[in-house]
Amino acid sequence: MMMSLHIDPAKCTGCLQCELACSYDNEGVFNPSKSRIKVFNFHDEGRFVPYTCTQCAEAWCLQACPVDAISVDLKTGAKVVSDSLCVGCKVCTIACPFGTVNYNASTGKVLKCDLCGGDPECAKACPTQAITYVDANWTGLERMRTWAAKTDSGPRATH
Amino acid sequence: MRYVIVGAGPAGVVAAETLRGRDAGGEIALIGDEPGEPYARMAIPYVLTGKIGESGARLRKTKDHYRALGIRTVPGRAARLDRGKKELALADGTKLTFDSLLIATGAHAIKPPVPGLDLPGVHHCWTMADARAIAKRASKGAEVVLVGAGFIGCIILESLVERGVKLSVVESESRMLPKMMDEAGGEMIARWCAAKGVKVLTATRLKGVAQGKGERLAVTLDPGGTVPADLVVIATGVKANTDFLAGSNLKLEDGVRVDDRLCADGNSIYAAGDCAQGPDFSGGFMVHAIQPTAAEHGRIAAVNMTGGDARYKGSLIMNVLDTAGLISASFGHWERGEEARALDAKAFRYVKLAFDGDRLAGALTIGLTDHVGAIRGLIQTRAALGGWKAKLMRDPTRVAEAFVASSCAPRAQARGTS
Ligand SMILES: Cc1cc2nc3c(=O)[nH]c(=O)nc-3n(C[C@H](O)[C@H](O)[C@H](O)COP(=O)(O)OP(=O)(O)OC[C@H]3O[C@@H](n4cnc5c(N)ncnc54)[C@H](O)[C@@H]3O)c2cc1C
Ligand code: SF4
Ligand code: SF4
C-alpha cells in the first residue's frame, strides 16, 4: 500500500513541531530554515498551512536534474535527492512548480522531503494530526495534483 | 519502427528513454559526436571546481544504461539529411534509414569577429573538452579574462572564482546579464562580484588577442588598452547546430522551427532542445536553451514519435544562477507589464514581479532561495491572484505565500477533516 502525507491545514495551530522535527532528524539541528516542511503563516487570516513536497507524479525536479541525482524510492514513492550525486546547480529549485525544493547554501546541495524513508518525522511530531501519514488514496492530494496538471507544459496524460 | 536520434545530450537521451518506454520493440539509434558517455553540459562548472569528477557529469549513472534499454549508441557526426529517402548520412559515410527522426543536436559556442581567438589559451566553455583546456590554465593566481557576462559567462565566472584565479569579466553591454536581469539586478550582481575581487568591465569590447610573452596572451580591450592574460574564455553566445540540415528544406530560423508537437515537417521529423525553436509559453516560437526545456522537449517529441498526440503548451524561460555565492533567478516575461519591486541594496536582495492583469507573468529574484519554484507554479498555472495581487504589489517578497494560499486554501475547505 502506497502511503503519503496528508496535510489538513484546518487542524494546524502553527506550533512548528514539524519543522523542528524535520530539521533535527535530517540535518541534526533544530532550525526551521533547514526544514523540508514549512508552515506558512497567513497572519491576516489567522491561518496556518503546513507545506511540503507532494511527491507529485510529474516529478518536475527529477525530470529537470541534469545529473540524475533525484530518483524514485520504490518503497515509498518519494522523489529522493542523492547528496553524493547532486552538484548543487539548483535547477530543480526553479523547476518544481510547488517550490518545495530549497537550496541549502551550507552544504551546496538541495533539500526536499524524502518521506524519511517511510516514517515521516513531521507526522510523528504533529500534536494535532494536521499532518498524518496515511494510505495514499486517502490523502486528498487531488487538488494539488490537478494543480500540477495545469502546470504541465507538456502532455497531461500519458498517451 | 526505426527511430534515429541525432545528438546525445539531455534532449536526445530523455527522448531515447521515452521512446523505449512507449515502444518496447522499436530500434533506437542515438548518434553522438562527443567522445565518452553522454553528459550534461550544465555540470561542467562543477567539474571545473572539482566538486565532481568528469563521471559525475554523466547524464545517467548506472552502468550499461543505454545497452540495458536497447538503445544503440552510435559514435559519429550527422552530415546530411535526405528527407525523400528518410536517410541520414554520417560524416564517415555510414547511412541510417529511419521511420522517425529526432534532431537534438544542441548548439555550439560562437566567437566575436576579432583577431587572435584561435591562439592557444583562448577557449570557449561549452564542452567537456573545453573544460579540460580551461582547467589546465586556470590555476590559482592565473590571470583570466572572461569575455561575455551573459548567463553562461556568469555560470563559468563562479567556477573561475572558486579556482582562485584573478578574474576580469568583459561585457559589451552596459550591465552584467543583459538578458536575464534588469538594470537594478545586473548592477547588484556586478557590485557583489566586484566585492568578491572580480574586475567587472561593462560597456567594454574585446578588440583582439595576441601572443604575449611566453605562453601568455595580450588582450586588447576598448576601453582599457592591452592587458596580459594566461587564459581567455569566450562566452559571447551560441548558435544552433543545424548546418547538416542545409538543403533539407526544413524551416531553419534561430533553430529548427517546430510545431506544438515538436514536429518539424508535419510528419516524421522532430526537433528538441537547444537546436529547436519551439512554442514559448507566452506565445510565439523561441529557442529556450535551458536544461528543463531540453528534457521536456525530449519527452514530448518522443511521445509524438511513437504515435501519441502530445501538445506542448510551451516552455517557460527560467534560469537560476549562483555568482560567487549570490543566487539569482529569472522567470518568464519580467520585462513588461505592471510591476512590483522590493530592493534592499545593502542586503543584496531584490524581487521584481511582472503582472499581466491579475496573473503573474514573470519575475526576477536575487538572494531568494526558499520556495522559488512557486514562482514557476504561479506563472504556469496562470493562477488568478485575486486579493493577492494587491498584497504582492505592496510586498512582492510574499510570492511563495501567494502560491500556497491559492493552491492550498480551497483544498482545506473542501476536504474538511477527511
Ligand atoms: C557551462 C554551461 C552551463 C550551463 N548551465 C545551465 C544551467 O545552469 N541551467 C540550464 O538550464 N542550462 C544550462 N546550460 C545549458 C544546457 O546545458 C543546455 O540547454 C542543454 O545541454 C541542452 O541540451 P541538448 O540536448 O539540447 O543539447 P546538448 O547538450 O548540446 O547536446 C547535443 C549533443 O549533440 C551533439 N551533436 C551536435 N551536432 C551533431 C551532429 N551533427 N551529429 C551528431 N551529434 C551532434 C553535440 O556535440 C552534443 O553532444 C549550461 C550550458 C553550459 C555550456
Ligand atoms: S519536489 Fe516538487 S516536482 Fe519534485 S516531486 Fe515534490 S512536488 Fe513534485
Ligand atoms: S541541485 Fe542537485 S538535485 Fe537539483 S537539479 Fe541540480 S544536481 Fe539535481
XYZ file of C-alpha atoms and ligand atoms in Angstrom:
646
model
C 0.000 0.000 0.000
C 1.444 3.362 -1.011
C 1.356 5.868 1.804
C 1.553 9.606 1.616
C 1.496 12.678 3.776
C -1.940 14.052 4.400
C -1.964 17.669 5.375
C -5.042 19.230 6.884
C -4.309 22.935 7.346
C -7.531 23.432 9.294
C -6.017 21.475 12.186
C -2.680 23.285 12.223
C -2.055 25.577 15.186
C 1.306 26.831 13.945
C 3.346 25.186 16.714
C 6.170 24.360 14.259
C 6.919 20.984 15.851
C 7.055 19.512 12.351
C 9.723 21.950 11.193
C 11.830 21.275 14.252
C 11.487 17.507 13.978
C 12.328 17.594 10.275
C 15.412 19.754 10.597
C 16.637 17.828 13.620
C 16.147 14.413 12.142
C 17.523 15.242 8.709
C 20.095 17.941 9.387
C 20.921 17.434 13.041
C 19.834 20.937 14.069
C 16.675 22.452 15.463
C 16.466 25.026 12.728
C 13.247 25.641 10.799
C 15.186 27.171 7.909
C 16.674 23.721 7.291
C 13.305 22.008 7.448
C 11.825 20.361 4.387
C 8.338 21.130 5.586
C 7.332 24.720 6.110
C 4.363 26.125 7.953
C 3.084 29.170 6.133
C 1.560 31.698 8.479
C -1.208 33.787 6.985
C -1.351 36.396 9.738
C -4.211 38.398 8.305
C -6.409 35.323 8.025
C -5.240 33.647 11.234
C -4.472 30.523 9.273
C -1.516 28.131 9.108
C -0.667 25.875 6.204
C 1.989 23.157 6.556
C 3.552 22.756 3.159
C 5.927 20.279 1.600
C 6.578 18.176 -1.495
C 3.569 16.099 -2.564
C 5.839 13.567 -4.340
C 3.913 14.581 -7.434
C 3.602 12.156 -10.306
C 5.107 14.617 -12.784
C 8.303 14.863 -10.714
C 9.463 18.079 -12.331
C 12.506 18.139 -10.089
C 13.616 14.695 -11.190
C 12.969 15.412 -14.874
C 14.976 18.625 -14.767
C 18.001 17.324 -12.890
C 20.917 17.190 -15.322
C 22.907 14.532 -13.481
C 20.274 12.015 -12.404
C 20.642 12.950 -8.747
C 16.929 12.595 -7.985
C 15.337 9.185 -8.105
C 12.165 7.485 -7.023
C 12.319 5.432 -3.839
C 10.437 2.354 -4.948
C 9.282 1.562 -1.435
C 7.703 4.917 -0.611
C 7.307 6.594 -3.992
C 9.295 9.541 -2.671
C 11.482 11.533 -5.035
C 14.812 11.450 -3.248
C 17.905 13.605 -3.760
C 21.199 11.759 -3.647
C 23.666 14.011 -1.870
C 26.597 12.279 -3.466
C 25.314 12.908 -6.989
C 23.795 16.387 -6.528
C 26.077 19.106 -7.896
C 24.034 21.936 -6.388
C 23.014 23.512 -9.694
C 19.604 24.493 -8.260
C 17.726 23.778 -11.462
C 15.294 21.584 -9.537
C 14.505 24.507 -7.212
C 13.096 26.519 -10.107
C 11.676 23.530 -11.957
C 9.420 22.313 -9.113
C 6.299 24.442 -9.590
C 5.365 23.971 -5.946
C 8.597 25.464 -4.723
C 9.260 22.500 -2.469
C 12.954 22.000 -3.221
C 15.211 24.506 -1.480
C 18.896 25.206 -1.823
C 20.998 24.708 1.287
C 23.981 27.039 0.986
C 25.825 25.404 3.864
C 26.086 22.066 2.045
C 25.892 23.314 -1.533
C 23.093 20.774 -2.148
C 19.328 20.873 -2.163
C 16.761 19.822 0.408
C 13.442 18.173 -0.273
C 11.112 15.851 1.553
C 12.047 12.179 1.208
C 9.289 10.869 3.485
C 12.062 9.881 5.920
C 12.271 6.525 4.208
C 8.677 5.718 5.121
C 8.400 7.008 8.676
C 7.997 10.793 8.421
C 9.131 12.685 11.498
C 6.801 15.628 10.877
C 3.730 13.409 11.121
C 5.019 11.854 14.335
C 5.761 15.269 15.811
C 2.464 16.919 14.925
C 0.345 17.087 18.080
C -2.944 17.884 16.326
C -2.812 15.395 13.454
C -2.709 18.206 10.935
C -0.020 16.063 9.316
C -0.647 12.351 9.065
C 0.934 9.582 7.055
C -1.831 7.527 5.545
C -2.866 5.329 2.659
C -2.216 7.359 -0.469
C -5.811 7.025 -1.604
C -6.960 8.991 1.392
C -4.665 11.946 1.279
C -6.784 14.308 -0.702
C -3.795 15.417 -2.679
C -6.017 15.531 -5.708
C -6.233 19.269 -5.737
C -2.530 19.673 -5.836
C -2.306 17.011 -8.464
C -4.831 18.883 -10.564
C -2.726 21.915 -9.967
C 0.298 20.034 -11.192
C -1.526 19.013 -14.332
C -2.391 22.635 -15.010
C 1.245 23.487 -14.637
C 2.218 20.848 -17.082
C 3.925 22.419 -20.007
C 3.616 19.097 -21.707
C 1.013 16.448 -22.212
C -1.317 15.826 -19.329
C -1.867 12.190 -19.660
C 0.424 9.531 -20.881
C -0.746 8.679 -24.324
C 9.770 1.239 -36.019
C 13.238 2.631 -36.621
C 13.983 5.722 -34.612
C 17.097 7.781 -35.157
C 18.127 10.494 -32.715
C 20.923 12.898 -33.634
C 22.619 14.345 -30.582
C 23.233 12.578 -27.273
C 22.688 15.475 -24.900
C 19.809 15.712 -22.403
C 17.157 16.170 -25.109
C 18.343 13.138 -27.085
C 18.785 10.912 -24.060
C 15.408 11.723 -22.497
C 13.812 11.128 -25.886
C 15.548 7.753 -26.309
C 14.385 6.627 -22.882
C 10.843 7.819 -23.510
C 10.757 6.048 -26.886
C 11.821 2.837 -25.219
C 9.210 3.241 -22.508
C 6.490 3.511 -25.151
C 7.768 1.137 -27.806
C 9.387 -1.962 -26.395
C 10.371 -3.389 -29.770
C 11.453 -0.342 -31.785
C 15.022 0.132 -32.971
C 16.579 3.177 -31.373
C 19.864 4.653 -32.592
C 21.338 7.527 -30.603
C 24.047 9.323 -32.565
C 26.538 11.493 -30.718
C 29.690 13.200 -31.879
C 31.277 13.822 -28.491
C 33.575 11.184 -27.021
C 32.593 9.240 -23.931
C 29.239 8.733 -22.288
C 26.509 11.331 -22.693
C 26.978 14.130 -20.183
C 25.273 17.286 -19.014
C 26.919 20.479 -20.177
C 25.492 22.248 -17.231
C 27.537 20.092 -14.873
C 30.764 21.411 -16.426
C 31.105 24.262 -13.915
C 31.160 21.692 -11.108
C 33.812 19.646 -12.872
C 35.866 22.825 -13.055
C 35.547 23.491 -9.348
C 36.398 19.893 -8.528
C 33.050 19.322 -6.829
C 32.613 16.313 -9.111
C 34.860 14.327 -11.390
C 34.035 14.022 -15.074
C 31.984 10.900 -14.428
C 29.768 12.946 -12.093
C 28.625 14.947 -15.113
C 27.231 11.902 -16.881
C 23.526 12.175 -17.634
C 22.926 8.627 -16.389
C 24.940 6.912 -13.745
C 24.027 3.257 -13.973
C 26.454 1.028 -15.788
C 25.355 -0.073 -19.239
C 22.312 2.174 -19.002
C 21.819 2.528 -22.755
C 22.579 -1.043 -23.645
C 20.241 -2.307 -20.954
C 17.453 -0.265 -22.540
C 18.307 -1.495 -26.002
C 19.366 1.962 -27.114
C 22.148 1.686 -29.669
C 24.675 4.472 -29.170
C 26.368 5.380 -32.440
C 29.506 7.489 -32.335
C 29.572 9.803 -35.309
C 28.544 13.075 -36.790
C 25.436 13.563 -38.897
C 26.439 15.276 -42.115
C 23.417 15.208 -44.399
C 19.725 14.501 -44.299
C 17.878 13.060 -47.278
C 14.221 13.556 -46.469
C 12.978 11.807 -49.581
C 14.813 8.600 -48.737
C 14.392 9.107 -44.997
C 18.098 8.626 -44.688
C 20.721 10.255 -42.563
C 24.340 10.203 -43.691
C 27.142 10.435 -41.165
C 30.454 12.144 -41.852
C 32.198 8.753 -42.002
C 29.884 7.607 -44.771
C 27.561 5.431 -42.681
C 23.930 5.727 -43.678
C 20.982 5.224 -41.373
C 17.406 4.979 -42.538
C 14.599 5.928 -40.223
C 10.853 5.943 -39.872
C 11.084 8.796 -37.416
C 13.969 11.194 -36.780
C 14.717 13.458 -33.840
C 17.133 16.334 -34.264
C 18.627 17.063 -30.860
C 21.985 18.492 -31.829
C 22.100 21.366 -29.374
C 24.182 24.400 -30.125
C 27.808 25.430 -30.362
C 29.602 28.431 -28.935
C 30.432 31.219 -31.345
C 33.214 33.790 -31.384
C 33.028 37.509 -31.923
C 34.730 38.620 -35.160
C 38.023 39.847 -33.701
C 41.583 38.638 -34.356
C 43.538 36.156 -32.261
C 40.763 33.916 -30.969
C 42.419 30.803 -32.390
C 45.523 31.212 -30.238
C 46.319 28.584 -27.635
C 44.859 29.720 -24.355
C 41.656 31.129 -25.861
C 38.755 28.806 -25.147
C 35.019 28.505 -25.024
C 33.401 26.841 -22.067
C 30.834 24.726 -23.829
C 32.112 21.154 -23.984
C 33.938 18.809 -21.637
C 36.980 19.211 -23.893
C 36.792 22.978 -23.326
C 36.581 22.390 -19.589
C 39.761 20.319 -19.624
C 41.602 23.012 -21.551
C 40.401 25.681 -19.138
C 41.369 23.617 -16.113
C 44.935 23.398 -17.421
C 45.382 27.143 -17.452
C 43.031 28.353 -14.726
C 45.304 27.679 -11.804
C 45.352 29.695 -8.609
C 46.552 33.229 -9.229
C 46.397 32.927 -13.037
C 45.117 35.994 -14.833
C 41.923 35.200 -16.685
C 39.807 37.369 -18.960
C 36.246 36.137 -19.350
C 34.518 37.676 -22.339
C 30.723 37.819 -22.029
C 28.715 38.258 -18.837
C 25.542 36.595 -20.027
C 24.042 33.577 -18.274
C 26.677 31.091 -19.447
C 29.509 33.564 -18.806
C 28.282 34.172 -15.276
C 27.970 30.457 -14.539
C 31.586 29.958 -15.539
C 32.543 33.026 -13.544
C 31.526 31.219 -10.393
C 33.841 28.275 -11.106
C 36.738 30.506 -12.077
C 36.378 32.467 -8.847
C 36.379 29.210 -6.909
C 39.572 28.146 -8.635
C 41.215 31.255 -7.238
C 42.126 32.978 -10.487
C 42.499 36.730 -10.915
C 39.411 37.343 -12.967
C 38.313 40.163 -15.225
C 34.928 39.882 -16.891
C 34.290 41.892 -20.016
C 30.789 42.669 -21.232
C 29.964 44.866 -24.211
C 26.533 45.791 -22.862
C 26.157 48.314 -20.079
C 25.395 45.692 -17.402
C 26.037 42.114 -16.434
C 23.358 39.620 -17.518
C 21.744 41.982 -20.017
C 19.126 39.365 -20.963
C 18.486 37.628 -17.659
C 18.426 40.664 -15.353
C 17.183 44.223 -15.453
C 19.371 47.239 -14.762
C 18.966 47.093 -10.983
C 19.587 43.351 -10.808
C 22.599 43.438 -13.118
C 24.064 46.279 -11.102
C 23.560 44.418 -7.819
C 25.259 41.279 -9.139
C 28.140 43.348 -10.539
C 28.574 45.053 -7.175
C 28.648 41.665 -5.439
C 31.190 40.240 -7.883
C 33.387 43.310 -7.514
C 33.310 42.866 -3.741
C 34.495 39.277 -4.271
C 37.512 40.576 -6.157
C 36.269 40.188 -9.728
C 37.095 43.067 -12.043
C 33.822 43.806 -13.817
C 34.282 45.720 -17.069
C 30.904 46.535 -18.585
C 30.430 48.618 -21.750
C 33.790 47.205 -22.783
C 34.600 45.470 -26.057
C 37.163 42.845 -26.867
C 39.240 44.168 -29.771
C 41.516 41.201 -30.142
C 44.004 38.799 -28.604
C 47.693 38.497 -29.481
C 50.532 36.286 -28.325
C 52.272 37.876 -25.352
C 55.452 36.831 -23.579
C 55.993 33.080 -23.418
C 52.659 31.297 -23.049
C 50.877 34.473 -22.061
C 48.348 36.361 -24.096
C 47.868 40.067 -24.658
C 44.225 41.048 -24.633
C 43.155 44.363 -26.100
C 40.038 45.933 -24.693
C 38.178 49.087 -25.612
C 38.279 50.991 -23.389
C 41.079 49.608 -21.236
C 44.015 49.094 -23.569
C 46.041 45.898 -23.546
C 46.147 43.596 -20.522
C 48.063 40.342 -20.015
C 46.256 37.021 -19.523
C 47.051 33.358 -19.013
C 43.640 32.341 -20.272
C 40.830 33.966 -22.242
C 37.377 32.408 -22.033
C 34.883 33.392 -24.704
C 31.220 33.192 -23.712
C 29.606 35.568 -26.156
C 26.830 33.413 -27.474
C 25.802 30.175 -29.134
C 24.225 29.068 -32.378
C 22.019 26.050 -33.064
C 23.731 23.063 -34.721
C 21.690 22.913 -37.888
C 24.364 23.120 -40.600
C 23.865 19.497 -41.596
C 20.257 20.341 -42.439
C 21.223 22.784 -45.185
C 19.310 21.848 -48.311
C 16.794 19.762 -46.363
C 14.117 22.428 -46.757
C 13.220 22.260 -43.109
C 12.366 25.653 -41.700
C 15.504 26.951 -40.010
C 15.296 30.205 -38.079
C 17.063 30.585 -34.708
C 16.786 26.807 -34.609
C 14.705 24.142 -36.315
C 11.203 25.558 -36.321
C 8.777 23.016 -34.873
C 5.062 22.993 -34.141
C 3.343 22.340 -30.816
C 4.028 18.612 -31.244
C 7.702 19.490 -31.742
C 7.393 18.219 -35.285
C 9.441 19.960 -37.980
C 7.849 18.588 -41.153
C 4.307 17.785 -40.058
C 5.171 14.132 -40.428
C 8.177 12.205 -39.170
C 10.953 14.668 -38.318
C 11.090 16.235 -34.885
C 13.456 18.566 -33.061
C 14.146 19.089 -29.366
C 16.369 21.067 -27.005
C 18.808 23.857 -27.768
C 18.528 23.346 -31.534
C 14.726 23.600 -31.577
C 12.696 26.749 -31.911
C 9.585 25.565 -30.172
C 6.491 27.088 -28.617
C 7.059 29.680 -25.929
C 4.677 29.536 -23.003
C 3.622 33.138 -23.632
C 3.105 32.679 -27.354
C 5.351 32.629 -30.380
C 8.272 30.302 -31.047
C 11.619 30.658 -29.352
C 14.829 28.806 -28.705
C 14.993 28.396 -24.923
C 18.445 26.993 -24.453
C 17.968 25.579 -20.960
C 18.116 22.148 -19.402
C 14.467 21.860 -18.285
C 13.266 22.730 -21.798
C 15.626 20.173 -23.350
C 14.210 17.453 -21.073
C 10.585 18.459 -21.685
C 11.151 18.660 -25.433
C 12.808 15.259 -25.477
C 9.907 13.661 -23.663
C 7.142 15.281 -25.702
C 8.822 14.689 -29.061
C 9.211 11.006 -28.179
C 5.550 10.703 -27.197
C 4.593 12.041 -30.618
C 7.163 9.973 -32.479
C 5.515 6.879 -31.056
C 2.072 7.809 -32.297
C 0.910 9.901 -29.359
C -0.588 13.350 -29.696
C 1.037 15.446 -27.010
C 0.626 19.164 -27.498
C 3.275 21.239 -25.848
C 1.935 24.245 -24.058
C 5.259 25.958 -24.470
C 8.389 26.323 -22.461
C 8.835 28.952 -19.800
C 12.209 30.590 -19.935
C 13.782 30.386 -16.496
C 17.270 30.426 -15.076
C 18.907 30.173 -11.716
C 22.412 31.425 -11.207
C 25.000 31.462 -8.460
C 27.564 34.234 -8.928
C 30.194 33.713 -6.268
C 27.582 32.944 -3.635
C 24.837 35.356 -4.663
C 21.865 33.448 -6.009
C 19.588 34.945 -8.610
C 16.744 33.636 -10.725
C 14.565 34.828 -13.540
C 11.269 33.526 -14.849
C 9.184 34.344 -17.910
C 8.492 37.862 -19.065
C 9.720 40.144 -16.309
C 10.447 42.990 -18.700
C 6.920 44.119 -19.444
C 3.570 44.809 -17.827
C 2.698 46.179 -14.437
C 5.457 45.578 -11.922
C 6.148 45.430 -8.207
C 9.675 45.734 -6.839
C 11.372 45.278 -3.491
C 15.054 46.106 -3.427
C 17.437 46.033 -0.488
C 20.797 47.137 -1.874
C 22.731 46.529 1.358
C 21.395 43.028 1.909
C 21.734 42.139 -1.804
C 18.097 41.220 -2.041
C 15.798 42.005 -4.903
C 12.406 40.746 -6.015
C 10.618 42.064 -9.026
C 7.298 40.697 -10.199
C 5.673 41.494 -13.531
C 1.935 41.047 -13.968
C -0.412 40.528 -16.844
C -3.686 41.737 -15.329
C -4.117 39.776 -12.116
C -1.767 36.988 -13.201
C 1.931 36.703 -12.654
C 3.847 36.760 -15.952
C 7.452 36.989 -14.891
C 9.827 37.557 -12.020
C 13.403 38.327 -11.071
C 14.868 37.405 -7.724
C 18.221 37.932 -6.072
C 19.058 36.476 -2.686
C 15.884 34.411 -2.507
C 16.268 30.638 -2.327
C 13.285 29.368 -0.383
C 10.310 28.164 -2.418
C 11.417 29.988 -5.585
C 9.813 27.293 -7.728
C 6.400 28.547 -6.623
C 7.007 31.442 -8.994
C 7.022 28.974 -11.855
C 3.833 27.473 -10.445
C 2.053 30.805 -10.338
C 3.119 31.779 -13.839
C 2.471 28.446 -15.482
C -0.920 27.780 -13.921
C -1.916 31.311 -14.914
C -3.496 31.463 -11.489
C -5.812 34.418 -10.927
C -4.292 36.200 -7.953
C -7.471 37.908 -6.775
C -6.805 39.618 -3.463
C -3.184 38.547 -3.529
C -2.393 40.895 -6.392
C -2.706 43.920 -4.106
C -0.668 42.189 -1.402
C 2.082 41.371 -3.880
C 2.069 44.918 -5.233
C 2.775 46.049 -1.671
C 5.254 43.291 -0.849
C 6.468 41.174 -3.778
C 8.642 39.038 -1.493
C 5.455 37.238 -0.403
C 5.186 35.473 -3.754
C 5.549 31.937 -2.364
C 2.816 32.673 0.163
C 0.562 33.788 -2.658
C 1.089 30.444 -4.345
C 0.459 28.415 -1.217
C -2.635 30.442 -0.404
C -4.110 29.945 -3.842
C -3.205 26.276 -4.155
C -3.975 25.038 -0.647
C -6.751 27.073 0.851
C -9.703 25.705 -1.097
C -8.431 22.184 -0.563
C -8.500 22.617 3.178
C -12.074 23.800 2.990
C -13.226 21.208 0.529
C -11.645 18.390 2.455
C -12.668 19.496 5.898
C -11.455 16.888 8.314
C -11.487 13.973 5.933
C 28.797 25.689 -18.938
C 27.324 25.542 -19.124
C 26.457 25.747 -18.056
C 25.082 25.624 -18.219
N 24.276 25.832 -17.153
C 22.954 25.721 -17.281
C 22.093 25.919 -16.171
O 22.539 26.212 -15.056
N 20.763 25.770 -16.346
C 20.236 25.429 -17.546
O 19.025 25.285 -17.630
N 21.010 25.231 -18.621
C 22.364 25.384 -18.514
N 23.156 25.178 -19.612
C 22.512 24.875 -20.895
C 22.189 23.393 -21.029
O 23.359 22.656 -20.815
C 21.605 23.106 -22.394
O 20.377 23.790 -22.517
C 21.377 21.622 -22.635
O 22.582 20.936 -22.625
C 20.662 21.403 -23.944
O 20.565 20.035 -24.214
P 20.501 19.491 -25.701
O 20.334 18.035 -25.572
O 19.512 20.260 -26.481
O 21.911 19.879 -26.354
P 23.397 19.456 -25.962
O 23.536 19.221 -24.522
O 24.282 20.470 -26.588
O 23.614 18.063 -26.699
C 23.652 17.954 -28.101
C 24.664 16.909 -28.499
O 24.574 16.696 -29.909
C 25.882 16.652 -30.446
N 25.829 16.986 -31.880
C 25.737 18.214 -32.442
N 25.722 18.122 -33.790
C 25.799 16.804 -34.089
C 25.814 16.072 -35.309
N 25.727 16.684 -36.496
N 25.921 14.714 -35.244
C 25.991 14.075 -34.042
N 25.956 14.729 -32.852
C 25.864 16.075 -32.881
C 26.627 17.649 -29.621
O 28.033 17.503 -29.741
C 26.098 17.313 -28.242
O 26.796 16.260 -27.671
C 24.543 25.288 -19.480
C 25.404 25.073 -20.556
C 26.785 25.204 -20.391
C 27.695 25.004 -21.562
S 9.814 18.469 -5.223
Fe 8.196 19.352 -6.469
S 8.446 18.459 -8.510
Fe 9.636 17.183 -7.079
S 8.214 15.534 -6.500
Fe 7.993 17.173 -4.957
S 6.295 18.459 -5.683
Fe 6.955 17.175 -7.424
S 20.542 20.898 -7.428
Fe 21.163 18.742 -7.313
S 19.255 17.572 -7.349
Fe 18.776 19.649 -8.009
S 18.861 19.558 -10.255
Fe 20.896 20.223 -9.543
S 22.093 18.356 -9.324
Fe 19.934 17.727 -9.482
